[in-house]
Amino acid sequence: MTDYRIADLNVTDFATKWLGHLDGDNASARGLLDHVAEGYDYGAHFMMANIGSQSTSPNASDDELILYAALAVFQNSGFPGRSQWDGPTNHLISAFAYADQLGRMGAALNLLESLVVRVRREPEPQFQELLSNSLGHDAAKIAAHDMDMAQILSRDIRAARLLEPSLSLDDLLLAYP
């Protein structure tokens, strides 16, 4: 049996059950798997679609956040060593092997550095206009969207804190120009 772990953080039981869910009819974004021959990202996005929303919740379990972290770190790094999609299990094995190789500190840094890049990126001028148009220029809907985005960013911070509590997003924001 494969161990799904990052250093001493072992989520094997949770990850095994989660993989079983991906085979069921309730798995999100299953249509992405129809396109895996076109690119590895399709399979990876299928995987992320099935943990991303769970791990965004403020009540997400540590296991959900660790599994999310392994997938996110692997994705942030461009899926090292992978080019051909060969199923969810092999993707998850590779993601955890990569995150475990980085260690708790390295994986946490990967998450937070990616977040720093996203936070510092200036939105395209037309982005706000497109967002506002898509939400009917409704201030309440725009505020709700902003709150959803904040929860997504918070997920990465919470996952990084589980991996390495001594790291601080504030410190990284100050350290990177």
Short mmCIF file of C-alpha atoms in Angstrom, two decimals:
data_model
loop_
_atom_site.label_atom_id
_atom_site.label_comp_id
_atom_site.label_asym_id
_atom_site.label_seq_id
_atom_site.Cartn_x
_atom_site.Cartn_y
_atom_site.Cartn_z
CA MET A 1 0.00 0.00 0.00
CA THR A 2 1.26 3.45 -0.91
CA ASP A 3 1.87 5.98 1.84
CA TYR A 4 0.59 9.45 1.07
CA ARG A 5 2.72 11.65 3.28
CA ILE A 6 4.74 14.80 3.45
CA ALA A 7 7.46 14.03 6.00
CA ASP A 8 5.61 12.96 9.16
CA LEU A 9 2.18 14.16 7.96
CA ASN A 10 0.58 10.91 6.81
CA VAL A 11 -2.85 11.17 5.14
CA THR A 12 -2.88 7.70 3.58
CA ASP A 13 -6.32 6.68 4.89
CA PHE A 14 -7.95 9.93 3.78
CA ALA A 15 -6.19 9.95 0.38
CA THR A 16 -7.15 6.34 -0.34
CA LYS A 17 -10.84 7.08 0.39
CA TRP A 18 -10.63 10.28 -1.65
CA LEU A 19 -9.19 8.39 -4.65
CA GLY A 20 -12.14 5.99 -4.40
CA HIS A 21 -14.50 8.96 -4.66
CA LEU A 22 -12.87 9.95 -7.97
CA ASP A 23 -14.09 6.70 -9.53
CA GLY A 24 -17.70 7.45 -8.60
CA ASP A 25 -20.39 9.40 -10.41
CA ASN A 26 -20.18 12.23 -7.87
CA ALA A 27 -16.65 13.26 -8.89
CA SER A 28 -16.52 16.86 -10.13
CA ALA A 29 -15.33 17.89 -13.59
CA ARG A 30 -15.20 14.32 -14.89
CA GLY A 31 -15.37 15.69 -18.46
CA LEU A 32 -11.78 16.90 -18.12
CA LEU A 33 -10.63 13.29 -18.29
CA ASP A 34 -11.94 13.12 -21.86
CA HIS A 35 -9.13 15.49 -22.84
CA VAL A 36 -6.08 14.02 -21.07
CA ALA A 37 -4.57 12.99 -24.41
CA GLU A 38 -4.41 16.73 -25.24
CA GLY A 39 -2.38 17.58 -22.15
CA TYR A 40 -1.43 16.50 -18.67
CA ASP A 41 -3.10 19.56 -17.16
CA TYR A 42 -6.58 18.19 -17.87
CA GLY A 43 -6.11 15.26 -15.52
CA ALA A 44 -4.39 17.43 -12.93
CA HIS A 45 -7.24 19.95 -13.03
CA PHE A 46 -9.72 17.09 -12.56
CA MET A 47 -7.83 16.13 -9.40
CA MET A 48 -7.73 19.71 -8.12
CA ALA A 49 -11.44 20.20 -8.87
CA ASN A 50 -12.17 17.35 -6.48
CA ILE A 51 -10.19 18.66 -3.51
CA GLY A 52 -10.08 22.40 -4.17
CA SER A 53 -13.58 23.27 -2.99
CA GLN A 54 -13.38 20.94 0.03
CA SER A 55 -10.12 22.46 1.16
CA THR A 56 -11.33 26.04 0.64
CA SER A 57 -13.87 25.72 3.44
CA PRO A 58 -12.77 27.35 6.70
CA ASN A 59 -13.72 24.02 8.32
CA ALA A 60 -11.47 21.96 6.04
CA SER A 61 -9.74 19.12 7.85
CA ASP A 62 -5.98 18.90 8.17
CA ASP A 63 -6.07 15.85 5.88
CA GLU A 64 -7.91 17.82 3.17
CA LEU A 65 -5.40 20.67 3.42
CA ILE A 66 -2.39 18.33 3.27
CA LEU A 67 -3.77 16.50 0.23
CA TYR A 68 -4.52 19.87 -1.41
CA ALA A 69 -0.99 21.05 -0.56
CA ALA A 70 0.65 18.04 -2.22
CA LEU A 71 -1.36 18.57 -5.41
CA ALA A 72 -0.83 22.34 -5.42
CA VAL A 73 2.93 22.12 -4.85
CA PHE A 74 3.24 19.59 -7.67
CA GLN A 75 1.13 21.80 -9.96
CA ASN A 76 3.00 25.00 -8.99
CA SER A 77 6.23 23.27 -10.02
CA GLY A 78 4.95 22.17 -13.43
CA PHE A 79 4.44 18.47 -12.58
CA PRO A 80 8.14 17.51 -12.54
CA GLY A 81 8.86 14.16 -14.12
CA ARG A 82 5.38 13.79 -15.60
CA SER A 83 4.27 14.26 -19.19
CA GLN A 84 1.72 11.57 -19.98
CA TRP A 85 -1.43 11.22 -17.86
CA ASP A 86 -1.71 7.71 -16.45
CA GLY A 87 -4.51 8.10 -13.96
CA PRO A 88 -5.41 9.72 -10.66
CA THR A 89 -3.54 7.23 -8.48
CA ASN A 90 -0.22 7.72 -10.26
CA HIS A 91 -0.71 11.49 -10.25
CA LEU A 92 -1.33 11.48 -6.50
CA ILE A 93 1.66 9.20 -5.86
CA SER A 94 3.86 11.59 -7.87
CA ALA A 95 2.45 14.67 -6.14
CA PHE A 96 3.11 13.29 -2.66
CA ALA A 97 6.56 11.98 -3.65
CA TYR A 98 7.48 15.43 -4.94
CA ALA A 99 6.08 17.27 -1.90
CA ASP A 100 7.78 14.79 0.44
CA GLN A 101 11.07 15.33 -1.39
CA LEU A 102 10.72 19.09 -0.78
CA GLY A 103 9.91 18.44 2.87
CA ARG A 104 7.55 20.37 5.07
CA MET A 105 9.50 23.64 4.81
CA GLY A 106 10.02 23.40 1.04
CA ALA A 107 6.38 22.56 0.35
CA ALA A 108 5.18 25.40 2.59
CA LEU A 109 7.55 27.83 0.86
CA ASN A 110 6.26 26.67 -2.53
CA LEU A 111 2.67 27.44 -1.51
CA LEU A 112 3.46 30.82 -0.01
CA GLU A 113 5.81 31.95 -2.78
CA SER A 114 3.13 31.11 -5.33
CA LEU A 115 0.69 33.14 -3.27
CA VAL A 116 3.09 36.11 -3.14
CA VAL A 117 3.28 36.06 -6.95
CA ARG A 118 -0.53 35.99 -7.24
CA VAL A 119 -1.03 38.75 -4.68
CA ARG A 120 1.56 41.02 -6.27
CA ARG A 121 0.32 40.51 -9.83
CA GLU A 122 -1.48 43.57 -11.14
CA PRO A 123 -4.84 42.59 -12.59
CA GLU A 124 -5.34 43.33 -16.24
CA PRO A 125 -7.31 46.58 -16.64
CA GLN A 126 -10.17 44.80 -18.38
CA PHE A 127 -10.42 42.16 -15.62
CA GLN A 128 -12.45 44.32 -13.22
CA GLU A 129 -14.71 45.42 -16.06
CA LEU A 130 -15.30 41.84 -17.21
CA LEU A 131 -15.91 40.70 -13.64
CA SER A 132 -18.35 43.51 -13.01
CA ASN A 133 -20.17 42.83 -16.28
CA SER A 134 -20.39 39.10 -15.57
CA LEU A 135 -21.92 39.82 -12.16
CA GLY A 136 -24.42 42.32 -13.51
CA HIS A 137 -22.66 45.29 -11.87
CA ASP A 138 -24.18 44.06 -8.60
CA ALA A 139 -22.02 45.31 -5.71
CA ALA A 140 -23.19 42.49 -3.41
CA LYS A 141 -22.23 39.82 -5.97
CA ILE A 142 -18.86 41.47 -6.52
CA ALA A 143 -18.24 41.55 -2.76
CA ALA A 144 -19.25 37.88 -2.49
CA HIS A 145 -16.80 37.04 -5.29
CA ASP A 146 -14.04 38.91 -3.46
CA MET A 147 -14.83 36.93 -0.29
CA ASP A 148 -14.66 33.66 -2.23
CA MET A 149 -11.28 34.67 -3.63
CA ALA A 150 -10.04 35.54 -0.12
CA GLN A 151 -11.04 32.05 1.08
CA ILE A 152 -9.08 30.52 -1.79
CA LEU A 153 -5.98 32.49 -0.81
CA SER A 154 -6.56 31.60 2.85
CA ARG A 155 -6.54 27.89 1.94
CA ASP A 156 -2.92 28.13 0.80
CA ILE A 157 -1.93 30.01 3.96
CA ARG A 158 -3.64 27.44 6.19
CA ALA A 159 -2.04 24.54 4.30
CA ALA A 160 1.39 26.18 4.54
CA ARG A 161 0.89 26.78 8.27
CA LEU A 162 0.14 23.07 8.76
CA LEU A 163 3.33 22.18 6.92
CA GLU A 164 5.58 24.75 8.61
CA PRO A 165 4.05 26.91 11.36
CA SER A 166 7.13 29.16 11.58
CA LEU A 167 6.67 30.56 8.05
CA SER A 168 4.80 33.80 7.59
CA LEU A 169 3.22 35.19 4.46
CA ASP A 170 3.91 38.69 5.80
CA ASP A 171 7.63 37.91 6.07
CA LEU A 172 7.69 36.63 2.49
CA LEU A 173 5.81 39.68 1.21
CA LEU A 174 8.42 41.89 2.86
CA ALA A 175 11.34 39.76 1.64
CA TYR A 176 10.35 39.62 -2.04
CA PRO A 177 10.40 42.88 -4.01
#
